[in-house]
Amino acid sequence: MKILSIGILRYNADTPEPVMLSMVTELSNFGFFQRGTVREMLTFFNKTIAKRTPPGQRQSVQNEEYYVHVYMRTDGLCGSITCDAEYPPRVAFSLLTRLLEDFSSFKPDWVRESRNEAVQWPQLESDILKYQDPANADQIMKIQRSLDETRDVLHNTIDSVLQRGEKLEDLVERSGELSAQSKLFYREAKRANSCCAVV
């Protein structure tokens, strides 16, 4: 699971094309000389899909093995995440919703900005690294991971018990024999002691 880019865009009636307000990429999987071209392609895809997303809507578009998830708010602020196919769309959209709220608070006058990548937003740099793991962005994913780990531990415990099954059965059998021997000893001791009653 990998996020390649996160972009914050603006697309209102006063702009013929979407404006990329802020964008961050994580392209370490690509060669150094390929990164510039890949970044340009990501910017192009993000702007194109943002332009074709109606206000108040979310959409996911697949391009080869990657998905571009876009959320266009009704006020024209738009977020996009480009990630691989394994990254859960629900997590991507919940992250976009939160990022757009945070960006609105960080830059309340975003609606007046018309220059591409004019806003330097440090949170975006840290968030692209932090949310490479979807569980960091979503409580349900954290709970699911915890349940999966618990299930694995339980399976391991059951497997180890089953491996020791023969030994446990031997112990149960021995305890049953011990009980019979204990009862026999008690009866014999009682009979032996009955001849010597103290008055």
CSV table of N, CA, C and O in Angstrom, one decimal, residues 60-136:
chain,number,residue,atom,x,y,z
A,60,SER,N,-13.3,7.9,-7.9
A,60,SER,CA,-12.0,7.2,-8.0
A,60,SER,C,-11.8,6.8,-9.5
A,60,SER,O,-12.7,6.2,-10.1
A,61,VAL,N,-10.6,7.1,-10.0
A,61,VAL,CA,-10.3,6.8,-11.4
A,61,VAL,C,-9.1,5.9,-11.4
A,61,VAL,O,-8.1,6.3,-10.8
A,62,GLN,N,-9.1,4.8,-12.1
A,62,GLN,CA,-8.0,3.9,-12.2
A,62,GLN,C,-7.1,4.3,-13.5
A,62,GLN,O,-7.7,4.5,-14.5
A,63,ASN,N,-5.8,4.4,-13.3
A,63,ASN,CA,-4.9,4.5,-14.4
A,63,ASN,C,-3.8,3.5,-14.2
A,63,ASN,O,-3.0,3.6,-13.3
A,64,GLU,N,-3.8,2.5,-15.0
A,64,GLU,CA,-2.9,1.3,-14.9
A,64,GLU,C,-3.1,0.7,-13.5
A,64,GLU,O,-4.2,0.4,-13.1
A,65,GLU,N,-2.0,0.6,-12.7
A,65,GLU,CA,-2.1,0.0,-11.4
A,65,GLU,C,-2.4,1.0,-10.3
A,65,GLU,O,-2.3,0.6,-9.1
A,66,TYR,N,-2.6,2.3,-10.6
A,66,TYR,CA,-2.8,3.3,-9.6
A,66,TYR,C,-4.2,3.9,-9.7
A,66,TYR,O,-4.9,3.8,-10.7
A,67,TYR,N,-4.7,4.4,-8.5
A,67,TYR,CA,-6.0,5.0,-8.5
A,67,TYR,C,-5.8,6.5,-8.0
A,67,TYR,O,-4.9,6.8,-7.2
A,68,VAL,N,-6.6,7.3,-8.6
A,68,VAL,CA,-6.7,8.7,-8.2
A,68,VAL,C,-8.0,8.9,-7.5
A,68,VAL,O,-9.1,8.7,-8.2
A,69,HIS,N,-8.0,9.2,-6.2
A,69,HIS,CA,-9.2,9.4,-5.5
A,69,HIS,C,-9.4,10.9,-5.3
A,69,HIS,O,-8.5,11.6,-4.8
A,70,VAL,N,-10.5,11.5,-5.7
A,70,VAL,CA,-10.8,12.9,-5.7
A,70,VAL,C,-12.0,13.2,-4.9
A,70,VAL,O,-13.1,12.5,-5.1
A,71,TYR,N,-12.0,14.2,-4.1
A,71,TYR,CA,-13.1,14.7,-3.4
A,71,TYR,C,-13.2,16.2,-3.6
A,71,TYR,O,-12.4,17.0,-3.2
A,72,MET,N,-14.3,16.6,-4.3
A,72,MET,CA,-14.6,18.0,-4.6
A,72,MET,C,-15.7,18.6,-3.7
A,72,MET,O,-16.8,18.1,-3.8
A,73,ARG,N,-15.3,19.5,-2.8
A,73,ARG,CA,-16.3,20.1,-1.9
A,73,ARG,C,-17.2,21.0,-2.7
A,73,ARG,O,-16.8,21.5,-3.8
A,74,THR,N,-18.3,21.4,-2.1
A,74,THR,CA,-19.2,22.3,-2.8
A,74,THR,C,-18.7,23.7,-2.9
A,74,THR,O,-19.1,24.5,-3.8
A,75,ASP,N,-17.7,24.1,-2.1
A,75,ASP,CA,-17.1,25.4,-2.1
A,75,ASP,C,-16.0,25.5,-3.1
A,75,ASP,O,-15.4,26.6,-3.3
A,76,GLY,N,-15.6,24.4,-3.8
A,76,GLY,CA,-14.6,24.4,-4.8
A,76,GLY,C,-13.2,23.9,-4.4
A,76,GLY,O,-12.3,23.8,-5.2
A,77,LEU,N,-13.1,23.7,-3.1
A,77,LEU,CA,-11.8,23.1,-2.6
A,77,LEU,C,-11.8,21.6,-2.8
A,77,LEU,O,-12.8,21.0,-2.6
A,78,CYS,N,-10.7,21.1,-3.4
A,78,CYS,CA,-10.7,19.8,-3.8
A,78,CYS,C,-9.4,19.1,-3.3
A,78,CYS,O,-8.4,19.7,-3.2
A,79,GLY,N,-9.5,17.8,-3.0
A,79,GLY,CA,-8.4,17.1,-2.5
A,79,GLY,C,-8.2,15.8,-3.4
A,79,GLY,O,-9.2,15.3,-3.9
A,80,SER,N,-7.0,15.4,-3.7
A,80,SER,CA,-6.8,14.2,-4.5
A,80,SER,C,-5.6,13.4,-3.9
A,80,SER,O,-4.7,14.0,-3.3
A,81,ILE,N,-5.8,12.1,-3.9
A,81,ILE,CA,-4.8,11.2,-3.5
A,81,ILE,C,-4.5,10.2,-4.6
A,81,ILE,O,-5.5,9.6,-5.1
A,82,THR,N,-3.3,10.1,-5.0
A,82,THR,CA,-2.9,9.0,-6.0
A,82,THR,C,-2.2,7.9,-5.2
A,82,THR,O,-1.2,8.2,-4.5
A,83,CYS,N,-2.7,6.7,-5.4
A,83,CYS,CA,-2.1,5.6,-4.6
A,83,CYS,C,-2.2,4.3,-5.4
A,83,CYS,O,-2.9,4.3,-6.5
A,84,ASP,N,-1.6,3.3,-4.9
A,84,ASP,CA,-1.7,2.0,-5.6
A,84,ASP,C,-3.1,1.4,-5.3
A,84,ASP,O,-3.9,1.8,-4.5
A,85,ALA,N,-3.4,0.3,-6.0
A,85,ALA,CA,-4.7,-0.4,-5.9
A,85,ALA,C,-4.9,-1.0,-4.5
A,85,ALA,O,-6.1,-1.2,-4.2
A,86,GLU,N,-3.9,-1.3,-3.7
A,86,GLU,CA,-4.1,-1.9,-2.4
A,86,GLU,C,-4.6,-0.9,-1.4
A,86,GLU,O,-5.1,-1.3,-0.4
A,87,TYR,N,-4.4,0.4,-1.6
A,87,TYR,CA,-4.7,1.4,-0.6
A,87,TYR,C,-6.3,1.5,-0.5
A,87,TYR,O,-6.9,1.7,-1.6
A,88,PRO,N,-6.9,1.3,0.6
A,88,PRO,CA,-8.4,1.3,0.7
A,88,PRO,C,-9.0,2.6,0.3
A,88,PRO,O,-8.6,3.6,0.9
A,89,PRO,N,-9.9,2.6,-0.6
A,89,PRO,CA,-10.6,3.9,-1.0
A,89,PRO,C,-11.3,4.6,0.2
A,89,PRO,O,-11.3,5.8,0.2
A,90,ARG,N,-11.9,3.9,1.0
A,90,ARG,CA,-12.6,4.5,2.2
A,90,ARG,C,-11.7,5.3,3.0
A,90,ARG,O,-12.0,6.4,3.5
A,91,VAL,N,-10.5,4.7,3.2
A,91,VAL,CA,-9.4,5.4,4.0
A,91,VAL,C,-9.0,6.6,3.3
A,91,VAL,O,-8.8,7.7,3.9
A,92,ALA,N,-8.8,6.5,2.0
A,92,ALA,CA,-8.3,7.7,1.2
A,92,ALA,C,-9.3,8.8,1.3
A,92,ALA,O,-8.9,10.0,1.5
A,93,PHE,N,-10.6,8.5,1.2
A,93,PHE,CA,-11.6,9.6,1.2
A,93,PHE,C,-11.8,10.2,2.6
A,93,PHE,O,-12.0,11.4,2.8
A,94,SER,N,-11.7,9.4,3.7
A,94,SER,CA,-11.7,9.9,5.0
A,94,SER,C,-10.5,10.8,5.3
A,94,SER,O,-10.6,11.9,5.9
A,95,LEU,N,-9.3,10.4,4.7
A,95,LEU,CA,-8.1,11.3,4.9
A,95,LEU,C,-8.3,12.6,4.1
A,95,LEU,O,-8.0,13.6,4.6
A,96,LEU,N,-8.9,12.5,2.9
A,96,LEU,CA,-9.1,13.7,2.1
A,96,LEU,C,-10.1,14.7,2.8
A,96,LEU,O,-9.8,15.9,2.9
A,97,THR,N,-11.1,14.1,3.4
A,97,THR,CA,-12.1,15.0,4.1
A,97,THR,C,-11.4,15.7,5.3
A,97,THR,O,-11.6,16.9,5.4
A,98,ARG,N,-10.6,15.0,6.0
A,98,ARG,CA,-9.8,15.6,7.1
A,98,ARG,C,-8.8,16.7,6.6
A,98,ARG,O,-8.7,17.8,7.2
A,99,LEU,N,-8.1,16.3,5.6
A,99,LEU,CA,-7.1,17.2,5.0
A,99,LEU,C,-7.7,18.5,4.5
A,99,LEU,O,-7.2,19.6,4.7
A,100,LEU,N,-8.8,18.4,3.9
A,100,LEU,CA,-9.5,19.6,3.4
A,100,LEU,C,-10.0,20.5,4.5
A,100,LEU,O,-9.9,21.8,4.4
A,101,GLU,N,-10.5,19.9,5.6
A,101,GLU,CA,-10.9,20.7,6.7
A,101,GLU,C,-9.7,21.4,7.3
A,101,GLU,O,-9.7,22.6,7.7
A,102,ASP,N,-8.6,20.7,7.5
A,102,ASP,CA,-7.4,21.2,8.1
A,102,ASP,C,-6.8,22.4,7.2
A,102,ASP,O,-6.3,23.4,7.7
A,103,PHE,N,-6.9,22.2,5.9
A,103,PHE,CA,-6.3,23.2,4.9
A,103,PHE,C,-7.2,24.4,5.0
A,103,PHE,O,-6.6,25.5,4.9
A,104,SER,N,-8.5,24.3,5.1
A,104,SER,CA,-9.4,25.5,5.2
A,104,SER,C,-9.0,26.3,6.4
A,104,SER,O,-9.0,27.5,6.4
A,105,SER,N,-8.7,25.6,7.5
A,105,SER,CA,-8.3,26.3,8.7
A,105,SER,C,-6.9,27.0,8.6
A,105,SER,O,-6.7,28.1,9.1
A,106,PHE,N,-6.0,26.3,7.9
A,106,PHE,CA,-4.6,26.7,7.8
A,106,PHE,C,-4.6,28.0,6.8
A,106,PHE,O,-3.9,28.9,7.1
A,107,LYS,N,-5.3,27.9,5.7
A,107,LYS,CA,-5.3,29.0,4.7
A,107,LYS,C,-6.8,29.4,4.4
A,107,LYS,O,-7.4,29.0,3.4
A,108,PRO,N,-7.4,30.2,5.3
A,108,PRO,CA,-8.8,30.6,5.1
A,108,PRO,C,-9.0,31.3,3.8
A,108,PRO,O,-10.1,31.3,3.3
A,109,ASP,N,-8.0,32.0,3.3
A,109,ASP,CA,-8.2,32.8,2.1
A,109,ASP,C,-7.8,32.1,0.8
A,109,ASP,O,-7.4,32.7,-0.2
A,110,TRP,N,-7.9,30.7,0.8
A,110,TRP,CA,-7.4,29.9,-0.3
A,110,TRP,C,-8.2,30.2,-1.6
A,110,TRP,O,-7.7,30.1,-2.7
A,111,VAL,N,-9.4,30.7,-1.4
A,111,VAL,CA,-10.3,31.0,-2.6
A,111,VAL,C,-9.8,32.1,-3.5
A,111,VAL,O,-10.1,32.2,-4.7
A,112,ARG,N,-8.9,32.9,-2.9
A,112,ARG,CA,-8.3,34.0,-3.7
A,112,ARG,C,-7.0,33.7,-4.4
A,112,ARG,O,-6.5,34.4,-5.2
A,113,GLU,N,-6.5,32.5,-4.1
A,113,GLU,CA,-5.2,32.1,-4.7
A,113,GLU,C,-5.4,31.5,-6.1
A,113,GLU,O,-6.2,30.7,-6.3
A,114,SER,N,-4.6,32.0,-7.0
A,114,SER,CA,-4.7,31.6,-8.4
A,114,SER,C,-3.4,31.0,-9.0
A,114,SER,O,-3.3,30.7,-10.2
A,115,ARG,N,-2.4,31.0,-8.2
A,115,ARG,CA,-1.1,30.5,-8.6
A,115,ARG,C,-0.9,29.0,-8.2
A,115,ARG,O,-1.3,28.6,-7.1
A,116,ASN,N,-0.3,28.2,-9.1
A,116,ASN,CA,-0.1,26.8,-8.8
A,116,ASN,C,1.0,26.6,-7.8
A,116,ASN,O,2.0,27.3,-7.9
A,117,GLU,N,0.7,25.7,-6.9
A,117,GLU,CA,1.7,25.4,-5.8
A,117,GLU,C,2.2,26.6,-5.1
A,117,GLU,O,3.4,26.6,-4.7
A,118,ALA,N,1.4,27.6,-4.8
A,118,ALA,CA,1.8,28.8,-4.1
A,118,ALA,C,1.7,28.6,-2.6
A,118,ALA,O,2.3,29.4,-1.9
A,119,VAL,N,1.0,27.6,-2.1
A,119,VAL,CA,0.9,27.4,-0.7
A,119,VAL,C,1.8,26.3,-0.2
A,119,VAL,O,1.7,25.2,-0.7
A,120,GLN,N,2.7,26.7,0.7
A,120,GLN,CA,3.6,25.7,1.3
A,120,GLN,C,2.9,25.3,2.6
A,120,GLN,O,2.8,26.1,3.6
A,121,TRP,N,2.5,24.0,2.7
A,121,TRP,CA,1.7,23.5,3.8
A,121,TRP,C,2.5,22.4,4.4
A,121,TRP,O,2.5,21.2,3.9
A,122,PRO,N,3.3,22.6,5.5
A,122,PRO,CA,4.1,21.6,6.1
A,122,PRO,C,3.4,20.3,6.5
A,122,PRO,O,4.0,19.2,6.5
A,123,GLN,N,2.1,20.4,6.9
A,123,GLN,CA,1.4,19.2,7.3
A,123,GLN,C,1.3,18.2,6.2
A,123,GLN,O,1.3,17.0,6.5
A,124,LEU,N,1.2,18.7,5.0
A,124,LEU,CA,1.1,17.8,3.9
A,124,LEU,C,2.3,16.9,3.7
A,124,LEU,O,2.3,15.7,3.4
A,125,GLU,N,3.5,17.5,4.0
A,125,GLU,CA,4.8,16.7,3.9
A,125,GLU,C,4.8,15.6,4.9
A,125,GLU,O,5.2,14.5,4.6
A,126,SER,N,4.4,15.9,6.1
A,126,SER,CA,4.4,14.9,7.2
A,126,SER,C,3.3,13.9,7.0
A,126,SER,O,3.5,12.7,7.2
A,127,ASP,N,2.1,14.3,6.5
A,127,ASP,CA,1.0,13.4,6.3
A,127,ASP,C,1.2,12.3,5.3
A,127,ASP,O,0.8,11.2,5.4
A,128,ILE,N,1.9,12.7,4.2
A,128,ILE,CA,2.1,11.7,3.1
A,128,ILE,C,3.0,10.5,3.7
A,128,ILE,O,2.9,9.4,3.3
A,129,LEU,N,3.9,10.8,4.6
A,129,LEU,CA,4.7,9.8,5.2
A,129,LEU,C,4.0,9.0,6.2
A,129,LEU,O,4.0,7.8,6.3
A,130,LYS,N,3.2,9.8,7.1
A,130,LYS,CA,2.5,9.2,8.2
A,130,LYS,C,1.4,8.2,7.7
A,130,LYS,O,1.2,7.2,8.3
A,131,TYR,N,0.7,8.6,6.6
A,131,TYR,CA,-0.4,7.8,6.2
A,131,TYR,C,-0.1,6.8,5.1
A,131,TYR,O,-1.0,6.3,4.4
A,132,GLN,N,1.2,6.5,4.9
A,132,GLN,CA,1.5,5.4,4.0
A,132,GLN,C,0.9,4.1,4.5
A,132,GLN,O,0.5,3.2,3.8
A,133,ASP,N,0.8,4.0,5.8
A,133,ASP,CA,0.0,2.9,6.5
A,133,ASP,C,-1.4,3.4,6.7
A,133,ASP,O,-1.6,4.3,7.5
A,134,PRO,N,-2.4,2.8,6.1
A,134,PRO,CA,-3.8,3.2,6.2
A,134,PRO,C,-4.3,3.2,7.6
A,134,PRO,O,-5.2,3.9,7.9
A,135,ALA,N,-3.8,2.3,8.4
A,135,ALA,CA,-4.2,2.2,9.8
A,135,ALA,C,-4.0,3.5,10.6
A,135,ALA,O,-4.7,3.8,11.6
A,136,ASN,N,-3.0,4.3,10.2
A,136,ASN,CA,-2.8,5.6,10.9
A,136,ASN,C,-3.8,6.6,10.5
A,136,ASN,O,-4.0,7.6,11.3
